[in-house]
XYZ file of C-alpha atoms in Angstrom:
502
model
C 122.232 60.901 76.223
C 125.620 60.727 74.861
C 128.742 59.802 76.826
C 129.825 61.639 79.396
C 133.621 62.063 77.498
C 131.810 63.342 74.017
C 129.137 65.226 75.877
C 130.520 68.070 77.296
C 131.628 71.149 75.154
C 134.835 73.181 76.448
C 134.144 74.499 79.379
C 135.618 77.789 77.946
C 133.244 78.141 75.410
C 130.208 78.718 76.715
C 126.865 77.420 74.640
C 125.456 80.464 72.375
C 121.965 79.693 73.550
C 122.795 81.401 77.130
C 124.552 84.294 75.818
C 121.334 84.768 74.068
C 119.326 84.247 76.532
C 121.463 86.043 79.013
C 124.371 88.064 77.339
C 125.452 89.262 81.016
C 126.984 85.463 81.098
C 130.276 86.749 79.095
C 131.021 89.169 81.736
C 131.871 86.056 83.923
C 134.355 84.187 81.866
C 137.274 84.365 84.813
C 135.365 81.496 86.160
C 135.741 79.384 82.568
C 139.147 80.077 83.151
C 139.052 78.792 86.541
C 137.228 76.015 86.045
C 140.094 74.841 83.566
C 142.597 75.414 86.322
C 141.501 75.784 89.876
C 138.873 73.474 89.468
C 140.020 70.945 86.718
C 139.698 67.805 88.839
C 135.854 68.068 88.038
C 136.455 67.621 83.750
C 139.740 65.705 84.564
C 136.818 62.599 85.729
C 134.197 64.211 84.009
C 131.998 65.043 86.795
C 128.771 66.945 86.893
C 128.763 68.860 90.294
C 125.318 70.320 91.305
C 125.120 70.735 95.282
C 127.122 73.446 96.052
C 124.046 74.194 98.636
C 125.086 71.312 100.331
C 128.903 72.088 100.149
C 131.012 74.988 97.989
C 133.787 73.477 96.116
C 137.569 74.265 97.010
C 140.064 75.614 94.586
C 143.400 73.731 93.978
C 145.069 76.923 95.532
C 143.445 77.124 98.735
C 144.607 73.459 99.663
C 147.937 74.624 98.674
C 147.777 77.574 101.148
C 147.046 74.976 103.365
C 149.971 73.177 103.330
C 152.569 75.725 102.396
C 151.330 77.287 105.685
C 151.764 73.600 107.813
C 154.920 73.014 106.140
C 157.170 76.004 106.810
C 155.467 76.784 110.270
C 154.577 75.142 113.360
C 151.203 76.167 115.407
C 150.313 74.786 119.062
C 147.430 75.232 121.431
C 146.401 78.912 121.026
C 145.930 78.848 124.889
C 148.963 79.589 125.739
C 152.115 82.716 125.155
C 154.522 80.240 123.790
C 156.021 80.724 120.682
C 153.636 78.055 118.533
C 150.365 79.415 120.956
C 151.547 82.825 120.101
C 151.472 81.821 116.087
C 148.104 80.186 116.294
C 146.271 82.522 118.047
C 147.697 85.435 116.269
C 146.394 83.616 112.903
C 142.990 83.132 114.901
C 142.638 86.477 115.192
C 143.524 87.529 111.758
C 140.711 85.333 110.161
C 138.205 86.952 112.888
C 139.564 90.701 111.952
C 138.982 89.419 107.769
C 135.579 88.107 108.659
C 134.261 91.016 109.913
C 135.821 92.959 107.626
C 133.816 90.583 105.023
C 130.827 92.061 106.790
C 131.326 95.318 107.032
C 131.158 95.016 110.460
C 133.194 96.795 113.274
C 134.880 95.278 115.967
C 133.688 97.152 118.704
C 129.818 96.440 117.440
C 130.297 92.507 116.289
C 132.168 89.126 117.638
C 133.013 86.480 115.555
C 132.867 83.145 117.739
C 133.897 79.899 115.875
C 131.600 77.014 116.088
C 131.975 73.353 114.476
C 129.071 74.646 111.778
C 126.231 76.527 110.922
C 123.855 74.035 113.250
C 126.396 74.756 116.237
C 126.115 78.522 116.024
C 122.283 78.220 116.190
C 122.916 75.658 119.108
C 124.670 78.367 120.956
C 122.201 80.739 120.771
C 119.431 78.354 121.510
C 120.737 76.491 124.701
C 121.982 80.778 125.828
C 119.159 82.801 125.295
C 116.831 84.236 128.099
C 113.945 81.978 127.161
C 111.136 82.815 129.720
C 107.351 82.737 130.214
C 105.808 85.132 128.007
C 108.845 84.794 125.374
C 108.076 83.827 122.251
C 110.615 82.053 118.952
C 109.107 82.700 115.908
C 109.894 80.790 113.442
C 109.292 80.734 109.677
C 107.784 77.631 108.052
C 111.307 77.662 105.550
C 113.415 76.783 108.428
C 116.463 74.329 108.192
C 115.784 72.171 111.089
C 118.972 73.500 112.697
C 116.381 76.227 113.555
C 113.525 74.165 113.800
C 115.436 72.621 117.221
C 115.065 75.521 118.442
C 111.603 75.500 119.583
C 113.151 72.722 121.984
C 115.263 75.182 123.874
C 112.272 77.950 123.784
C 109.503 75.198 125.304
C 111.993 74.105 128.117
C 112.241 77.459 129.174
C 108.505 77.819 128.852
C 108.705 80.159 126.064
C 106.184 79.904 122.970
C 106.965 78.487 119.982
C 105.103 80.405 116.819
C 105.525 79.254 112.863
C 104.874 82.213 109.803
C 103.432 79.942 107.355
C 104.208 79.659 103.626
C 101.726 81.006 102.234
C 102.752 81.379 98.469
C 102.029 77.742 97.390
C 103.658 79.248 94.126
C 106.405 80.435 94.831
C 106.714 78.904 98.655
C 107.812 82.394 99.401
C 106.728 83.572 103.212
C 104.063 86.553 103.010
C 105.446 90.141 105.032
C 102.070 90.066 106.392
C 102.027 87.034 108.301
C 105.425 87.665 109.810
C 104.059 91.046 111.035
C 101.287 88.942 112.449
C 103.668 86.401 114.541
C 105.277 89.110 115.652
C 102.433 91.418 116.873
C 101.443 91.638 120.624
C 97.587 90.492 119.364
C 97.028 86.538 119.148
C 97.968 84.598 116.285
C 97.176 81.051 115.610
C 100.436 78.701 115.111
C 100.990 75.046 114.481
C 101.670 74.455 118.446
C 98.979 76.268 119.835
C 96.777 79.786 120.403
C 99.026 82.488 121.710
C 97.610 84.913 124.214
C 98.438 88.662 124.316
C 101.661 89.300 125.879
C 103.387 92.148 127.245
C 107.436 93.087 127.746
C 109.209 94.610 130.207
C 110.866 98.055 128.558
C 114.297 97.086 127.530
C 113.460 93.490 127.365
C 113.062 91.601 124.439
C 110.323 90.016 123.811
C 111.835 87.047 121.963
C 113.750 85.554 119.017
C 112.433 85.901 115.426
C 114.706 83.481 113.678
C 114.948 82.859 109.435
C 116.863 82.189 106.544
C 118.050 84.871 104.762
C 117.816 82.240 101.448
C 116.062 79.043 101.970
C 118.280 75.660 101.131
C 114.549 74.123 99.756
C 113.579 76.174 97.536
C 116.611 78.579 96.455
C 113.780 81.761 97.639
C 115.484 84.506 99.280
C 113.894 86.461 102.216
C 113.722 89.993 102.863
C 116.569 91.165 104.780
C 114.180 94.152 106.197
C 112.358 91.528 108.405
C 115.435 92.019 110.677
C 114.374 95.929 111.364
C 110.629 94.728 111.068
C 111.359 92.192 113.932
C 113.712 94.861 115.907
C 111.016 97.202 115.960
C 108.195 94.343 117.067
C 110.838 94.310 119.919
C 112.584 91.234 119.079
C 116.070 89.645 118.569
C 116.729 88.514 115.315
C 118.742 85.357 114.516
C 119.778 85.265 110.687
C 120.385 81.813 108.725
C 123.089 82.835 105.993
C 124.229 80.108 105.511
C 123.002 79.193 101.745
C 122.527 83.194 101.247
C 126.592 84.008 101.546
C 127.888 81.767 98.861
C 126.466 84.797 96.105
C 125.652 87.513 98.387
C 126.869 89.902 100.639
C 125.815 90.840 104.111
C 126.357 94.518 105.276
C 126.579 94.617 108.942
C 127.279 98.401 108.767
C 123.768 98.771 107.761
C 121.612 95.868 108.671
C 121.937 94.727 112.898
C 120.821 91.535 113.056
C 121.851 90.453 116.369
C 123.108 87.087 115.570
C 123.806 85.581 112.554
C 125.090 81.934 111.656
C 127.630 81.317 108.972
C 129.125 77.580 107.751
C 132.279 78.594 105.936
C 132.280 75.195 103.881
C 129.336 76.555 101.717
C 131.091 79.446 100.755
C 134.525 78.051 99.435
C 134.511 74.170 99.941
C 136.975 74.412 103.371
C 137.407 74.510 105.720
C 135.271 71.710 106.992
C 134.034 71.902 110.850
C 134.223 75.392 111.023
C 131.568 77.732 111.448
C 130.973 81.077 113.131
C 128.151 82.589 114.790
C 128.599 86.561 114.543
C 126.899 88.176 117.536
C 126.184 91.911 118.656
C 128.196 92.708 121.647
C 125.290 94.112 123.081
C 122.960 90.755 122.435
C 125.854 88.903 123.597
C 126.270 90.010 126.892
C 122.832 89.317 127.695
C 123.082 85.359 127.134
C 123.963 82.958 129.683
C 125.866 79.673 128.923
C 123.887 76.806 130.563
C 127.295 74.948 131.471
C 131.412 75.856 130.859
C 133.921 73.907 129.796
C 138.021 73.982 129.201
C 138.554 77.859 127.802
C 135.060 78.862 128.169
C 136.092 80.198 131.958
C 138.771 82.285 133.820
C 138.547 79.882 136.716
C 136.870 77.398 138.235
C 136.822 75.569 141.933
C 135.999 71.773 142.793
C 135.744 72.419 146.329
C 133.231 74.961 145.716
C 130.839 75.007 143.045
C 131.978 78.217 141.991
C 133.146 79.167 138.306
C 133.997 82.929 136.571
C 133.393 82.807 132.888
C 135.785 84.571 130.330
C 134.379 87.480 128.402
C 133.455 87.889 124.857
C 134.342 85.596 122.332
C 136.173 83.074 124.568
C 133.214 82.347 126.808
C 131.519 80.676 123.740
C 134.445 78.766 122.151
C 134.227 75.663 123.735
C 137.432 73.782 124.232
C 140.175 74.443 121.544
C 139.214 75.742 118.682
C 140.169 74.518 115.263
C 143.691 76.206 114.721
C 144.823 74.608 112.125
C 142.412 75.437 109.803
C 140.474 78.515 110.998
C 143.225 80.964 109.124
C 141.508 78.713 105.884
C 138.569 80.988 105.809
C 141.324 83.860 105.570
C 142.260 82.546 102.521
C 139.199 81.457 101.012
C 137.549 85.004 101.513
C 140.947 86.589 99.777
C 139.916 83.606 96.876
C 136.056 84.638 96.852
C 137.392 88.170 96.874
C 139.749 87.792 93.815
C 137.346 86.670 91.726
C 134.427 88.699 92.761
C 131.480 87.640 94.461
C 129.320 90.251 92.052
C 130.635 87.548 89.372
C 129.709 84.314 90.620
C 126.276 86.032 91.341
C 126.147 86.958 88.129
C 127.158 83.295 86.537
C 124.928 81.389 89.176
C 122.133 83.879 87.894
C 122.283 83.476 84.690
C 122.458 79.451 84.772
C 119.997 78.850 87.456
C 117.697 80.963 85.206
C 118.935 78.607 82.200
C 118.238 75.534 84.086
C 114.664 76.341 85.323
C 113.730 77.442 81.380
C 115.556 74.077 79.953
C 114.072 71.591 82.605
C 110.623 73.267 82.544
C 110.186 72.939 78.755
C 111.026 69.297 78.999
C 108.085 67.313 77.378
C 107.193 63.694 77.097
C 105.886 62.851 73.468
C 102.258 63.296 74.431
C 102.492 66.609 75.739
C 102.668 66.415 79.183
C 105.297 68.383 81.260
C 108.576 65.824 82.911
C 109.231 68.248 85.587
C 107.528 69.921 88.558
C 109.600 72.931 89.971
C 109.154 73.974 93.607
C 109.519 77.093 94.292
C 110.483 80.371 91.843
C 110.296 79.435 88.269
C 112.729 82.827 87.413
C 115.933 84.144 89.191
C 113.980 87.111 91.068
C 114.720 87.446 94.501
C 116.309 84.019 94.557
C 119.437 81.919 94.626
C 121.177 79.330 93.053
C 119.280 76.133 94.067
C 116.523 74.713 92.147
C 114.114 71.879 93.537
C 111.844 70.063 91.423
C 110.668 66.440 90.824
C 110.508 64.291 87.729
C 106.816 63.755 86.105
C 106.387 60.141 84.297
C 104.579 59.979 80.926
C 101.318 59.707 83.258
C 101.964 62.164 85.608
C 103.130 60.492 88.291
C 106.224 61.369 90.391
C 109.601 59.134 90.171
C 110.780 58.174 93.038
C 113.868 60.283 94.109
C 115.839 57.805 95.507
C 115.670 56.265 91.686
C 116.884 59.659 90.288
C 119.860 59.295 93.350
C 121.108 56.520 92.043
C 120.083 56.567 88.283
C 121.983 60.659 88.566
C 124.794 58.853 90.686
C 125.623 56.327 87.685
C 125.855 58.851 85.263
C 128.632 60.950 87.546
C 126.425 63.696 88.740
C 126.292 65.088 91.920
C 122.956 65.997 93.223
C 120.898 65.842 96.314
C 117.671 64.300 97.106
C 115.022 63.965 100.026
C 114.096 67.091 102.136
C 116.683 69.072 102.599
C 116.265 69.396 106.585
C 114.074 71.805 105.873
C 110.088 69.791 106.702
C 108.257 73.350 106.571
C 108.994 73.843 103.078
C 109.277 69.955 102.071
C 105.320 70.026 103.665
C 104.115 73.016 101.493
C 106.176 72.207 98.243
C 104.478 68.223 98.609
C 101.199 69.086 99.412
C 101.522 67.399 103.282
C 99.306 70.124 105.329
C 97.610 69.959 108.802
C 95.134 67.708 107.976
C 97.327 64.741 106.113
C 100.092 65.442 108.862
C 97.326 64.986 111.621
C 96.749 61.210 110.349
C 100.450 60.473 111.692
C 98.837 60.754 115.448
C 96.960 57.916 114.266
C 99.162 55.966 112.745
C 101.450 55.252 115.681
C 104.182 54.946 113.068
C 107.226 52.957 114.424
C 109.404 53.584 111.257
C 109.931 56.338 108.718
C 108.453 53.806 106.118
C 104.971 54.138 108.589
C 105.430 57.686 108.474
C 105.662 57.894 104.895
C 102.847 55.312 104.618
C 100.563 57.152 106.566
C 100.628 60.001 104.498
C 99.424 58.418 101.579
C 101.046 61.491 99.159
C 101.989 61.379 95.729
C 105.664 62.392 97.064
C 107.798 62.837 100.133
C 110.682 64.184 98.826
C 112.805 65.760 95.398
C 115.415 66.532 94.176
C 117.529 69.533 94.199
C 120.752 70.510 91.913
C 122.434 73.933 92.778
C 124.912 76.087 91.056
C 127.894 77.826 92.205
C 131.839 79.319 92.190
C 132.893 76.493 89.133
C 129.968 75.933 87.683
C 129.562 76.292 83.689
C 126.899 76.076 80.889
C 127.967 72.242 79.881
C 126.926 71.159 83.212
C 123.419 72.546 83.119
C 123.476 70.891 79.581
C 124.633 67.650 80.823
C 121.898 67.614 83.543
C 119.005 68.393 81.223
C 120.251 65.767 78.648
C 120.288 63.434 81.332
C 116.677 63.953 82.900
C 115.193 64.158 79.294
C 116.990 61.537 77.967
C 116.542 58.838 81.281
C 112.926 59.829 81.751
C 110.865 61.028 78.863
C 108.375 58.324 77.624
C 109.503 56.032 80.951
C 106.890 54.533 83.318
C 107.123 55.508 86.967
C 108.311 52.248 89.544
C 109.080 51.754 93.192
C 110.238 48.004 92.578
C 113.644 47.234 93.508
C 113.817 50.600 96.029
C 112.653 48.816 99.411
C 111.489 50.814 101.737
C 112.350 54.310 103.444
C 114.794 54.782 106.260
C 114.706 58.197 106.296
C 113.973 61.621 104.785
């Protein structure tokens, strides 16, 4: 592989292999132009950046709203009606208004309630829902465990826990059949247990079906219709968008899931610590918050234990929310908005596609293949991330902390391990029921146990992912570097130590 400083071409110019391959690419050159200027930090140090499923990237001009915004204003506690509250809040509600509109959602239908993250929005609904014997959460197996904890919530309130399981060991895509299954009144065998027949109450639900609109393992997307399939099964729906909104839309005018979680970091690179969880009025009223705290309640006595919650929104928002950057997501969805999320779905598209057909022609000089992809090997009915491991000249799986470090040398940004997401990690690896059920025996005292007791080829990969700045020369760079470090090499664990976690 060359050097980084001779290896990449102008970002303007786009290689002539992926126009060939996919001529829609020159409809997104805006984002060359971008990437020059918005985004020029990234060639200014020559860096490779493939995780925007781990975090979007901020332009130069959204930080700059930032602090024109701090510097010619000032913005207090929003609980308040004084002059700096009155600022704050008023900006508060502005970003809600612009999210929903984002959504196509009305405000009489949909709330917007910030949240630290994605993970806290889930937390809300989890620790607030009317868990109850004869409940059930169903869960798909592609589940970021900020979902996965949810079964937590559902068993303390003696609720079942059910998993749909992957059963696609191609594509790791989740069969429609097996969620219509879980969801069925009939019994259905699942990871935790047999579940017996159940019946509801008329107008009570009879649980939460909860999934990821686009999984952050594999890149697969998820039908959105399993929201009215699950509706109609007589369940609420919780939606993971998180990974799904960065090049795709959610129309909340015609789909009613009735709560969705959103990290608005993923989208546009900041705000950090802000999330939202966007709940149906209507589902809304009908949780109950299993303690307050400051703004969360009207009042609230000591010498009684007595306390009146506030309505809406506010009964969620724990504390102070974050003020000073909340009106951020205002300006990031104007940014996203300027440049057209139709056009970053079409560039992420069209390289994602160009990085599965590069790294899965990859050969070592006897024939055999350098790279395992997990998960869709096209762009149909899937995102922008791509998870795959790196084959030795034997066949044998290097080590992904090796490619961490080896991919960390060369200036590229990437992410290894599991992803938070175990369900899909298990059926990408090969780990089922009966390999996992050796870790009851193993008594393991430390992930390196865990791992040993396994006794599998591989316990975690890699994963790049494409988004708002990406550009042909950094799918180039990335397959130069994996054919380049790797082809003809001899797998080795020496010098790695051992595992501390996934």
């Amino acid at each position: 592989m060359e050097e980084k400083q001779g290896s990449f071409l102008d970002p303007s110019l786009p290689n002539k292999a992926v126009l060939e391959r996919f001529p829609e690419y020159a409809s997104t050159a805006v984002i060359d132009d971008l990437r020059a200027t918005e985004y020029s930090f990234l060639d200014e140090h020559n860096h490779v950046y493939l995780d925007y499923t781990g975090a979007g990237l901020a332009a130069l001009s959204q930080h700059q709203a930032h602090h024109e915004r701090l510097k010619h204003a000032a913005f207090g506690n929003p609980h308040s009606i004084n002059p700096t509250s009155r600022a704050a809040t008023d900006l508060v509600d502005q970003a809600r208004a612009r999210i929903l509109q984002h959504f196509s959602a009305s405000p009489d239908e949909y709330a917007v309630i910030f949240t630290p993250n994605a993970t806290g929005a889930a937390r809300l609904v989890g620790e607030s829902y009317p868990w109850r014997r004869g409940a059930r959460l169903v869960l798909t197996a592609d589940n970021h465990n900020s979902l996965n904890g949810l079964r937590e919530f559902a068993q303390k309130g003696h609720s079942h826990a059910v998993y749909v399981p992957i059963a696609d060991t191609d594509e790791l895509r989740v069969q429609e059949e097996n969620v219509v299954a879980a969801l069925s009144r009939n019994s259905v065998c699942s990871p935790l247990g047999w579940l017996r027949k159940s019946k509801s109450k008329p107008g009570r639900s009879r649980g939460l079906f909860a999934y990821p609109a686009q999984s952050n393992f594999t890149g697969v997307r998820h039908p959105l219709s399993w929201i009215q399939l699950a509706q109609d099964q007589g369940y609420d729906v919780l939606l993971d968008a998180a990974a799904y909104l960065p090049t795709a839309t959610l129309d909340l005018s015609a789909l009613k899931p009735e709560f969705v979680m959103v990290s608005w970091y993923k989208l546009f690179g900041t705000p950090t610590g802000v999330g939202c969880l966007i709940a149906r009025r209507d589902a809304l009223s009908r949780l109950r918050r299993p303690w307050f705290a400051g703004g969360t309640v009207q009042a609230a006595t000591v010498g009684l234990p007595w306390h009146l919650m506030e309505k809406d929104e506010a009964g969620f928002e724990d504390g102070t929310v974050s003020f000073l950057s909340i009106p951020d997501v205002t300006v990031g969805l104007d940014w996203i908005s300027k440049i057209g999320l139709d056009t970053v779905a079409t560039r992420v598209r069209c390289l994602t596609g160009w990085m599965l057909e590069r790294l899965l022609a990859l050969e070592h000089s006897n024939g055999g293949s350098m790279v395992v992809c997990y998960g869709p090997a096209d762009v149909e009915h899937r995102g922008g991330t791509v998870c795959f491991n790196i084959l030795d000249k034997n066949g044998a799986v290097f080590d992904e902390r090796l490619v961490a470090a080896e991919s960390a040398d060369a200036n590229i940004s990437l992410r290894t391990g599991c992803f938070c997401n175990p369900g899909a990690g298990e059926a990408a690896l090969g780990i089922k029921g009966r390999v996992l059920a050796r870790l009851a025996r193993a008594r393991a005292k430390s992930y390196q146990d865990f791992v040993n007791a396994l006794d599998v080829p591989a316990v975690g990969a890699i994963r790049v992912s494409l988004g708002i700045a990406s550009v042909a020369a950094d799918v180039d760079f990335m397959v130069a570097f994996v054919e380049e470090t790797y082809r003809d090499r001899a797998a080795t664990t020496k010098n790695l130590g051992p595992r501390t976690g996934c």
